[in-house]
Amino acid sequence: MERMIDGFARFRREVFPEQREVFEQLAKGQSPHTMFITCADSRVMPEMMFSAQPGELFVYRNIGNIVPPYAQHVSGVVAAVEYAVKVLEVQHIVICGHSDCGAMKALQHPGKLDGMPSVQSWLKHADVAQHVTAEKCAHLHGEDYLRCLTEENVVAQLEHLRTLPAVAVGMARGNLNIHGWIFDIPDAELRAFDGAEGRFIDVPVSGHPVPQASPMARFRIARGHGGLRSPR
Ligand code: ZN
């Protein structure tokens, strides 16, 4: 714990004084623009990766960056998404997977989960990805198969995300966008799921639009129809 306490002391001494005004403002409330759902893996550090300031990202982490589909049994991540959309009114939700993910490796080699019934049960929410990958990427092996599985898991979780009523309404109104990303640890590269192309592409350098996983506009409920209020 000494490492943690030393780190906090350094934060108070070196970082906090420079950000004092930001923290004073944030003491009154938060208004993050993005909910970022990623793996609990210690190598994925959202605030560091996106040079984000306090208050910018509403981060939720779990094993395998999973969002269970809408159901009677409520999970923590589903409740957090609802809160982020309805109360914080985030404009974006990102589901971000990563390279060398232990959860994805466990799906690839189910024997690794022996003796871990809770993890085994949790990863059932990635069954779709496992089955689609077995079909789509049967010709691939090792790292390439893992990469395919990691991508399919992000797509599967995006589909689950869309089953949450708050997300579906936000997207129908056109004021909530969803994104599926994968962070490559050794090269610090980001790939994004392009919903229009149906595949992952490298995130272009600054100044270009980021690929969106949200469905095309024609799937949205037209404004002024269907009883939806106008977007903010
Ligand atoms: Zn992981």
Short mmCIF file of C-alpha atoms and ligand atoms in Angstrom, two decimals, residues 39-41 64-65 98 100-103, ligand 1:
data_model
loop_
_atom_site.label_atom_id
_atom_site.label_comp_id
_atom_site.label_asym_id
_atom_site.label_seq_id
_atom_site.Cartn_x
_atom_site.Cartn_y
_atom_site.Cartn_z
CA CYS A 39 -12.05 -4.03 -19.52
CA ALA A 40 -10.78 -4.04 -15.94
CA ASP A 41 -7.32 -4.87 -17.31
CA GLY A 64 -14.21 -8.37 -20.92
CA ASN A 65 -15.90 -4.93 -21.39
CA HIS A 98 -8.06 -4.36 -26.01
CA ASP A 100 -4.08 -9.56 -25.17
CA CYS A 101 -7.36 -9.57 -23.20
CA GLY A 102 -7.41 -12.34 -20.58
CA ALA A 103 -11.20 -12.67 -20.87
ZN ZN B 1 -9.36 -7.53 -20.94
#
